[in-house]
Short mmCIF file of C-alpha atoms in Angstrom, two decimals:
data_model
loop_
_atom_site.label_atom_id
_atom_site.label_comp_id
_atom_site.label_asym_id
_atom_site.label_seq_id
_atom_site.Cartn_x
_atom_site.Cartn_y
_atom_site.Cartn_z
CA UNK A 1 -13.76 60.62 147.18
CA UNK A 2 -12.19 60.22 143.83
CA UNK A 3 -15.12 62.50 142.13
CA UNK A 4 -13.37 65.55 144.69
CA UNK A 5 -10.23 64.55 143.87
CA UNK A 6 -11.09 64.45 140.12
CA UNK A 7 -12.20 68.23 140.74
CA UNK A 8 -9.24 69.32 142.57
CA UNK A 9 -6.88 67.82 139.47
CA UNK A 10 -8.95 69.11 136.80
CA UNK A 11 -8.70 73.22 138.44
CA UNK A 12 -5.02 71.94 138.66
CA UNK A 13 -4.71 71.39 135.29
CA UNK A 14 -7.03 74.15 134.16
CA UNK A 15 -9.03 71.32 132.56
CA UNK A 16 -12.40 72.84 131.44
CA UNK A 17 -15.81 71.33 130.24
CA UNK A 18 -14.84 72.57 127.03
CA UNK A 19 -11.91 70.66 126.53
CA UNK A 20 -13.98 67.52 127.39
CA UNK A 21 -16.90 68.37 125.35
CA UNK A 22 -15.32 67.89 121.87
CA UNK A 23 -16.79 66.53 118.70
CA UNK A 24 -14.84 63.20 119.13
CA UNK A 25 -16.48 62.93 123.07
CA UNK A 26 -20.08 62.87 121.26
CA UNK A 27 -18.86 60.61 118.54
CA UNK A 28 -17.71 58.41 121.33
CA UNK A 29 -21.25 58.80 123.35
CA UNK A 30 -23.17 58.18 120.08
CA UNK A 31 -20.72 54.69 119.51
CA UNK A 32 -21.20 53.58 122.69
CA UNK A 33 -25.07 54.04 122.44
CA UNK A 34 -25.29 52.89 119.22
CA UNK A 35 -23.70 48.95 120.70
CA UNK A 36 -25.78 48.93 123.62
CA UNK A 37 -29.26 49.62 122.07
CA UNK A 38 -29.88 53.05 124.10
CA UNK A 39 -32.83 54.85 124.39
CA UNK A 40 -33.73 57.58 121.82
CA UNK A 41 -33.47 59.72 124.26
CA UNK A 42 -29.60 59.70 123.00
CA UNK A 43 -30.44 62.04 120.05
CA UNK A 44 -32.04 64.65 122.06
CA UNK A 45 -30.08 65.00 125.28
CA UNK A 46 -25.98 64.92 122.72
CA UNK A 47 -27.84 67.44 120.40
CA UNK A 48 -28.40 69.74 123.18
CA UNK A 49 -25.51 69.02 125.27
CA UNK A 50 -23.44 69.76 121.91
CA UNK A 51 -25.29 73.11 121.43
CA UNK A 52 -24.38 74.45 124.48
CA UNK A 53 -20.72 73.12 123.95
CA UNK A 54 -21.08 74.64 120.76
CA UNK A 55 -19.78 71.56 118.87
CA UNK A 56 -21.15 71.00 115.03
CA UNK A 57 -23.38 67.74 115.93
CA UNK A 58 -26.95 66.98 113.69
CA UNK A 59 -29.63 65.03 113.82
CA UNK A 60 -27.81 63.14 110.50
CA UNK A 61 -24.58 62.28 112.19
CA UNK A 62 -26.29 59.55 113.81
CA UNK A 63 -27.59 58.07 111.04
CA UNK A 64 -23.68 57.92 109.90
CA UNK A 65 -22.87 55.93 112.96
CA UNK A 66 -25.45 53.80 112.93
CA UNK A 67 -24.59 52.43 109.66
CA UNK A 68 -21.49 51.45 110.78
CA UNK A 69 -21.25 50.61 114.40
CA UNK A 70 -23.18 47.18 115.07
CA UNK A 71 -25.67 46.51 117.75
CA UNK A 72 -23.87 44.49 120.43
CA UNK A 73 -25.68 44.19 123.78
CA UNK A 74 -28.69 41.48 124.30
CA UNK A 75 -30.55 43.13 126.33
CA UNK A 76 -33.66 43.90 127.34
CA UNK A 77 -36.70 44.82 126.01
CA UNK A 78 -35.38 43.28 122.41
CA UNK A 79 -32.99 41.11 124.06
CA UNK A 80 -32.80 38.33 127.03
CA UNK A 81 -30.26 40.18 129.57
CA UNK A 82 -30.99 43.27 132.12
CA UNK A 83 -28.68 45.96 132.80
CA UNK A 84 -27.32 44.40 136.23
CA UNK A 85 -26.07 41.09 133.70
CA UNK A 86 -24.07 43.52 132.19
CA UNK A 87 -22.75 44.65 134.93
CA UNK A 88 -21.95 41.55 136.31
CA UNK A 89 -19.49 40.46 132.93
CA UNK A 90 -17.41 43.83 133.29
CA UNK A 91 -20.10 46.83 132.66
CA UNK A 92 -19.61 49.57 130.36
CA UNK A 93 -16.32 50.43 130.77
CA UNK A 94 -15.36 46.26 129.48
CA UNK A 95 -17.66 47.41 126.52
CA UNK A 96 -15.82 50.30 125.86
CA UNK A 97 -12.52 48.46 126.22
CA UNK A 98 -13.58 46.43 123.43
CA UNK A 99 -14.56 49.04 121.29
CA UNK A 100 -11.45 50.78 121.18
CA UNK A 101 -9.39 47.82 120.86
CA UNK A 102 -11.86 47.26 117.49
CA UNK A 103 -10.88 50.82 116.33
CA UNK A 104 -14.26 51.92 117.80
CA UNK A 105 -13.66 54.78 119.89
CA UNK A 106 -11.44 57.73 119.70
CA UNK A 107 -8.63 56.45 122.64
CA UNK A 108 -6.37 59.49 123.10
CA UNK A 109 -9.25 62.16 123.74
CA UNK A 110 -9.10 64.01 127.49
CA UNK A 111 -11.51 63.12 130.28
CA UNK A 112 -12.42 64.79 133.60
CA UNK A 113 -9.91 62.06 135.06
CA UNK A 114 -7.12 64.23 133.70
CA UNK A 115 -6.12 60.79 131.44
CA UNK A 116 -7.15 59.80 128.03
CA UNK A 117 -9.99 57.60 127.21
CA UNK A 118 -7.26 54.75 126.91
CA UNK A 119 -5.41 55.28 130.06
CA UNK A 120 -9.05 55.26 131.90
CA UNK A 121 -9.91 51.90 130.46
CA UNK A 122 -6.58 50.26 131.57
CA UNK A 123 -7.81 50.04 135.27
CA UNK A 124 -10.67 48.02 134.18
CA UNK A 125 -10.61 44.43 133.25
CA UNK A 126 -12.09 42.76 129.86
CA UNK A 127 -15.41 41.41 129.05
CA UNK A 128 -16.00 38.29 131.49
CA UNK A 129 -14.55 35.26 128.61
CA UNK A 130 -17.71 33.17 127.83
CA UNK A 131 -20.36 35.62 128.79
CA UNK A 132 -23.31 36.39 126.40
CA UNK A 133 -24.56 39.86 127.31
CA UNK A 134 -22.31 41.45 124.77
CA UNK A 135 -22.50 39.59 121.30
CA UNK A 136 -19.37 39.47 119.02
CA UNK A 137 -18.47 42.09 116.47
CA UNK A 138 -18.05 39.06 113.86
CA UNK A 139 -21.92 37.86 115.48
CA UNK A 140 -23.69 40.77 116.65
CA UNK A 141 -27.45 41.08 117.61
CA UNK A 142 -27.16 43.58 114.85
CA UNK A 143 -24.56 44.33 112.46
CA UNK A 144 -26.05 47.78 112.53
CA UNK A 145 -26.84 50.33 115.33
CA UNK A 146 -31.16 50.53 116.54
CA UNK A 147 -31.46 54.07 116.23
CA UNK A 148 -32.35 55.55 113.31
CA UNK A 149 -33.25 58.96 111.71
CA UNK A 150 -36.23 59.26 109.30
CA UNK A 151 -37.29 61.86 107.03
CA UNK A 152 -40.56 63.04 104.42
CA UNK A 153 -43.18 64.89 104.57
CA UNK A 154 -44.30 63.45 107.76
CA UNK A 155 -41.30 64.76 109.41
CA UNK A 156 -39.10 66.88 107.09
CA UNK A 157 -36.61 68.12 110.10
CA UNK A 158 -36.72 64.47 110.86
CA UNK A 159 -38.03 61.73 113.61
CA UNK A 160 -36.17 58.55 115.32
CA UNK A 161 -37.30 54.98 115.84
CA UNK A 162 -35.27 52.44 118.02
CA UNK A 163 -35.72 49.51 115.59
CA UNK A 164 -33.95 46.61 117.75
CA UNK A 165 -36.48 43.52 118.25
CA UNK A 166 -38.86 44.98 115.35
CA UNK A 167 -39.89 42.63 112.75
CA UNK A 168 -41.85 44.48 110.64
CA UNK A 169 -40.01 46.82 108.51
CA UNK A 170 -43.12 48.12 106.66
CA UNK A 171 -45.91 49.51 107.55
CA UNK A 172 -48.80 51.70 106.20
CA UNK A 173 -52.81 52.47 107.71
CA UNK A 174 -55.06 54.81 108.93
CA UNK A 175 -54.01 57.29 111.82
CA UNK A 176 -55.52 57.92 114.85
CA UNK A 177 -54.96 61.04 116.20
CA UNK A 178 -55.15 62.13 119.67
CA UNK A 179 -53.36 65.62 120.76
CA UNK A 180 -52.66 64.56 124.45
CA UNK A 181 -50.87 61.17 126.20
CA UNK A 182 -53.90 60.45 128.41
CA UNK A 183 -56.36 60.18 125.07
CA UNK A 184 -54.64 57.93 123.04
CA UNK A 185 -54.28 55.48 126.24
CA UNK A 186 -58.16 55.43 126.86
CA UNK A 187 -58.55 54.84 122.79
CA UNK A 188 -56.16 52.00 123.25
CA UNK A 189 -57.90 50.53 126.56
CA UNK A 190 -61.01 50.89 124.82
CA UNK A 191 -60.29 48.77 121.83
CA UNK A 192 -60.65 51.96 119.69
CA UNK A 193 -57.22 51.13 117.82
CA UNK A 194 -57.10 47.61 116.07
CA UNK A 195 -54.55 46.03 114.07
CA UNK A 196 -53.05 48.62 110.80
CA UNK A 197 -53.81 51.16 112.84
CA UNK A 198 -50.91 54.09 113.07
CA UNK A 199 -52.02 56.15 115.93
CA UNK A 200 -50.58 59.80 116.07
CA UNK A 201 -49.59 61.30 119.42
CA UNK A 202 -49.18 65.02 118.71
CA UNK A 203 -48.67 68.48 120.75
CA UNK A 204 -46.48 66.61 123.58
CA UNK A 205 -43.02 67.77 121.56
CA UNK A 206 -40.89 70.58 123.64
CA UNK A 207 -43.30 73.54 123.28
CA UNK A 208 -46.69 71.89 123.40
CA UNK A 209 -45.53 69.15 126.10
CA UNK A 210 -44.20 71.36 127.38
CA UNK A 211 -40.80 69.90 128.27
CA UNK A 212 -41.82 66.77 125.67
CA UNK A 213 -42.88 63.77 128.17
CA UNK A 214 -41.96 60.03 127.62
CA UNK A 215 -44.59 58.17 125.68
CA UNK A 216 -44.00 54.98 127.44
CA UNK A 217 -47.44 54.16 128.59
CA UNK A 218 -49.51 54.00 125.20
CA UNK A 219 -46.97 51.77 123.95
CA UNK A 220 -47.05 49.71 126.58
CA UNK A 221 -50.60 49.75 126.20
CA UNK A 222 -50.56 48.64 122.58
CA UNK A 223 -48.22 45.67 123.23
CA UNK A 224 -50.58 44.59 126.32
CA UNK A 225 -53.22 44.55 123.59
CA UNK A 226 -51.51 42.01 121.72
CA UNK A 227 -50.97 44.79 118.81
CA UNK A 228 -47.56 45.45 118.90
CA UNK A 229 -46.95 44.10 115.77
CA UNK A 230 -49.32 45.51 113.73
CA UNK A 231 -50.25 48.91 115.12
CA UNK A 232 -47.03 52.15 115.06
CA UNK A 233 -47.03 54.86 117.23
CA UNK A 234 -45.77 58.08 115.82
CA UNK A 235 -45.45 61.56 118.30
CA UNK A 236 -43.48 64.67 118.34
CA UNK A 237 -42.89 63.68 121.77
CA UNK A 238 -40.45 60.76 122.94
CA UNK A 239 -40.06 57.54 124.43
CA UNK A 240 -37.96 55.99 127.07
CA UNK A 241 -35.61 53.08 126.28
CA UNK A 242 -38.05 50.67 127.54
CA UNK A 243 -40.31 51.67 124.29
CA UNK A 244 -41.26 48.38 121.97
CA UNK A 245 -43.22 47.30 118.90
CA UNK A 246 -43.07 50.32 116.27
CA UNK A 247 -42.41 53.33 117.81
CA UNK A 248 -41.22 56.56 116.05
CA UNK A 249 -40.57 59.65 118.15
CA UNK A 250 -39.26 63.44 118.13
CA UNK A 251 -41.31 64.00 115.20
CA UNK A 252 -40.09 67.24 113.86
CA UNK A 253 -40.94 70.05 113.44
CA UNK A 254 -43.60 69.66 116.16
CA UNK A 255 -47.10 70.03 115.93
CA UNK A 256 -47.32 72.83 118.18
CA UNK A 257 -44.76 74.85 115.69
CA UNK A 258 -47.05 74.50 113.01
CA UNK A 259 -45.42 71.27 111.63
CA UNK A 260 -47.39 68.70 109.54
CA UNK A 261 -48.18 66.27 112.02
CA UNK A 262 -50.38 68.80 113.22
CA UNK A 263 -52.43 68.49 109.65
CA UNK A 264 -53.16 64.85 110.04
CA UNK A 265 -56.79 63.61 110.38
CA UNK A 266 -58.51 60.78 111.24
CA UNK A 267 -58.23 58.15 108.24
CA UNK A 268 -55.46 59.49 106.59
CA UNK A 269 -53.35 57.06 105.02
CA UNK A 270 -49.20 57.29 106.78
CA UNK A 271 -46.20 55.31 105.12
CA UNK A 272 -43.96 53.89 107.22
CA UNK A 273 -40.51 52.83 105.66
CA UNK A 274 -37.78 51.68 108.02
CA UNK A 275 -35.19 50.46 105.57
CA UNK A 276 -35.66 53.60 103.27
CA UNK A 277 -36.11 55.63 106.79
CA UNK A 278 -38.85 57.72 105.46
CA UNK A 279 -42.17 58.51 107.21
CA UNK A 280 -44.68 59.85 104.70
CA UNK A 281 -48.27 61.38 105.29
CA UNK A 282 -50.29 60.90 102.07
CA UNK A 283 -51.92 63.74 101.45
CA UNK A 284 -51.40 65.90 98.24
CA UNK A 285 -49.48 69.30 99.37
CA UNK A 286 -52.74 71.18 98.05
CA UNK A 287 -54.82 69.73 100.89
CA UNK A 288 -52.23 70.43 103.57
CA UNK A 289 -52.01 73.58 102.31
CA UNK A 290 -55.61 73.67 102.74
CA UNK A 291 -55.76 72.78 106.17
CA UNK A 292 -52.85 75.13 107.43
CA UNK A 293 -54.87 77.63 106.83
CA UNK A 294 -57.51 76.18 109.08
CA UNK A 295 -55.30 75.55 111.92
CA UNK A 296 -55.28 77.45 114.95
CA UNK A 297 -52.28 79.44 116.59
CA UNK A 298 -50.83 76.56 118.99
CA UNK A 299 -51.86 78.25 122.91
CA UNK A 300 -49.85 76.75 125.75
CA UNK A 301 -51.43 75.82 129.23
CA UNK A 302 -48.65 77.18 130.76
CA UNK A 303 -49.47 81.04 131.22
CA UNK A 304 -46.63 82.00 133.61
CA UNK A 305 -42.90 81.69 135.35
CA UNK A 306 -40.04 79.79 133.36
CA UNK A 307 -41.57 77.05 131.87
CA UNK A 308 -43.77 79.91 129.81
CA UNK A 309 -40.38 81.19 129.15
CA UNK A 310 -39.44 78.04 127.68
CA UNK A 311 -42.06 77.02 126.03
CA UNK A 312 -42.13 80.18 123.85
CA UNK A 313 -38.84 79.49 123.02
CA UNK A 314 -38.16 75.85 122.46
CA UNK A 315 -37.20 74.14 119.24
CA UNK A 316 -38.22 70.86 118.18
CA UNK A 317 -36.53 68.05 119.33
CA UNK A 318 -34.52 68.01 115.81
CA UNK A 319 -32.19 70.53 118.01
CA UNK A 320 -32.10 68.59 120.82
CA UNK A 321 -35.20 71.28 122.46
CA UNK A 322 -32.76 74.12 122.67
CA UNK A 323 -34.02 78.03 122.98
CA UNK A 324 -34.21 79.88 120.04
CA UNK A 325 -32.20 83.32 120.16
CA UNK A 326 -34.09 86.79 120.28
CA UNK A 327 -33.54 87.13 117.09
CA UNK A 328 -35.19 83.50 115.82
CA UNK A 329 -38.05 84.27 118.21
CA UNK A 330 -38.88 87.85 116.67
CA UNK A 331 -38.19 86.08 113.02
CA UNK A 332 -40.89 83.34 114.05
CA UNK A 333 -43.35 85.64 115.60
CA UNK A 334 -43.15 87.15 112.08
CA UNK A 335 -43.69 84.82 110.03
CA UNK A 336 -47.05 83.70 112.31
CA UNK A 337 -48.35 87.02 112.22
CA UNK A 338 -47.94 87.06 108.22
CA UNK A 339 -49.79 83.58 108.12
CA UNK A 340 -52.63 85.05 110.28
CA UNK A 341 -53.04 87.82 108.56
CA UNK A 342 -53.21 85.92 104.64
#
């Protein structure tokens, strides 16, 4: 009843998405996220939701907030609560109370409610006193937020991790490649992967998924095996917030558009640095060059309707998975037919 009368009151008041949607409502989402330990899944659904709101958010603005707003909620898998404990001590909207009376959140923004963010949060109550599902801003689980952006050669457009409840902040081994979901779990079932290992998950991004499918069962795989310490995960696909041990996702630009996880073989040696937030492959550029010219045009095993469509047209997941215009497709089919032809 309230949702209708939310809708009659915002054609009332002429209130559109697009008044809603502004740069400070994402900045808000991404706080919010960033104190609860969400699910990488943030980065790509804001980025896309922002592109078709056509406000100016990047892969990079979430490194900025995760810098500087602290991980607050202790819950699971990192922490000891579930999402019904949190419920129980005031929800999200007690968070978000908190927040903004820390300078957090951006209180005087619009909302489908016809109210600001501040008037909203005045019906609710505070944080239950003495609970322990939300930590302290002077004690927090983390005094920085889980997700984080990385960068190299690896992923030059960029990948995430969710790095709340990881221990190791270095790593570096031999990958493991495996171009679908359902390979890489046999490997791991089949004590194929052992500890160092880095195993590479490839062509499951938005165009080769298509549609870029959660990667939740090999890594729940390699923490049943006891490895989830010592063996990382890397895909240009993504996980779902229930994702532990090392786990880097949304590698970009995808393997299916040509991008250098695609180059990887067996063996090669992959740098993983979570404080510096790089992910390196090392391999000279000479031998990647080398093997481009080896690799074969990326053919989808979808050969009709709309999810053709969008498969021809995706970007990678540093976009948030959005459609390329006309004009980026022709400029891509282009540039493949040039590479085809040298």
């Amino acid at each position: 009843e309230e949702a209708g009368r939310a809708v009659v009151m915002m054609l009332e008041l002429g209130l559109k998405p697009s008044d809603i949607l502004t740069r400070e409502a994402f900045e808000d989402a991404i706080t919010v996220t960033m104190a609860l330990g969400g699910s990488t899944n943030a980065t790509l659904h804001l980025l896309a939701i922002a592109h078709a709101a056509n406000v100016d958010l990047t892969l990079e603005d979430f490194n900025d907030f995760q810098e500087r707003v602290p991980h607050l909620a202790d819950l699971k898998p990192s922490g000891q609560y579930v999402f019904q404990d949190l419920y129980n001590v005031g929800g999200v909207p007690a968070v978000m109370k908190y927040l903004l009376k820390n300078g957090f959140l951006h209180g005087d923004r619009i909302t489908c409610t016809g109210k600001t963010v501040a008037e909203n949060l005045e019906a609710f109550d505070d944080l239950t006193p003495g609970q322990k599902v939300i930590m302290p801003l002077e004690n927090p689980k983390r005094a920085d937020g889980p997700l984080i952006i990385l960068k190299g050669n690896l992923a030059p457009e960029g990948a995430v991790a969710k790095v709340s409840g990881v221990k190791v902040r270095n790593i570096t081994g031999p990958a493991k490649v495996f171009d679908s979901e359902e390979d890489a779990i046999e490997a791991v079932l089949s004590d194929e992967i052992v500890d160092g290992d880095v195993v590479v998950v490839r062509f499951v991004g938005p165009k080769g998924g298509p549609g870029m499918p959660e990667m939740l069962a090999p890594t729940s795989k390699i923490v049943g095996r006891g490895l989830g310490k010592d063996v990382a995960l890397i895909t240009d696909g993504r996980f779902s917030g229930a994702t532990r041990g090392i786990a880097i996702g949304h590698v970009s630009p995808e393997a299916a558009e040509g991008g250098n996880i695609a180059l990887i073989e067996d063996g090669d040696e992959i740098v993983i640095d979570l404080p510096n937030r790089t992910l390196d492959l090392l391999v000279d550029e000479a031998t990647l060059e080398e093997r481009r010219k080896h690799l074969k045009p990326f053919k989808s095993k979808i050969s009709s309707g709309w999810l053709r469509r969008y498969t021809a047209f995706a970007k990678s997941a540093n976009v948030g998975g959005t459609l390329m215009s006309d004009e980026e497709f022709e400029e891509r089919k282009a540039e493949r037919q040039a590479q085809e032809k040298n």
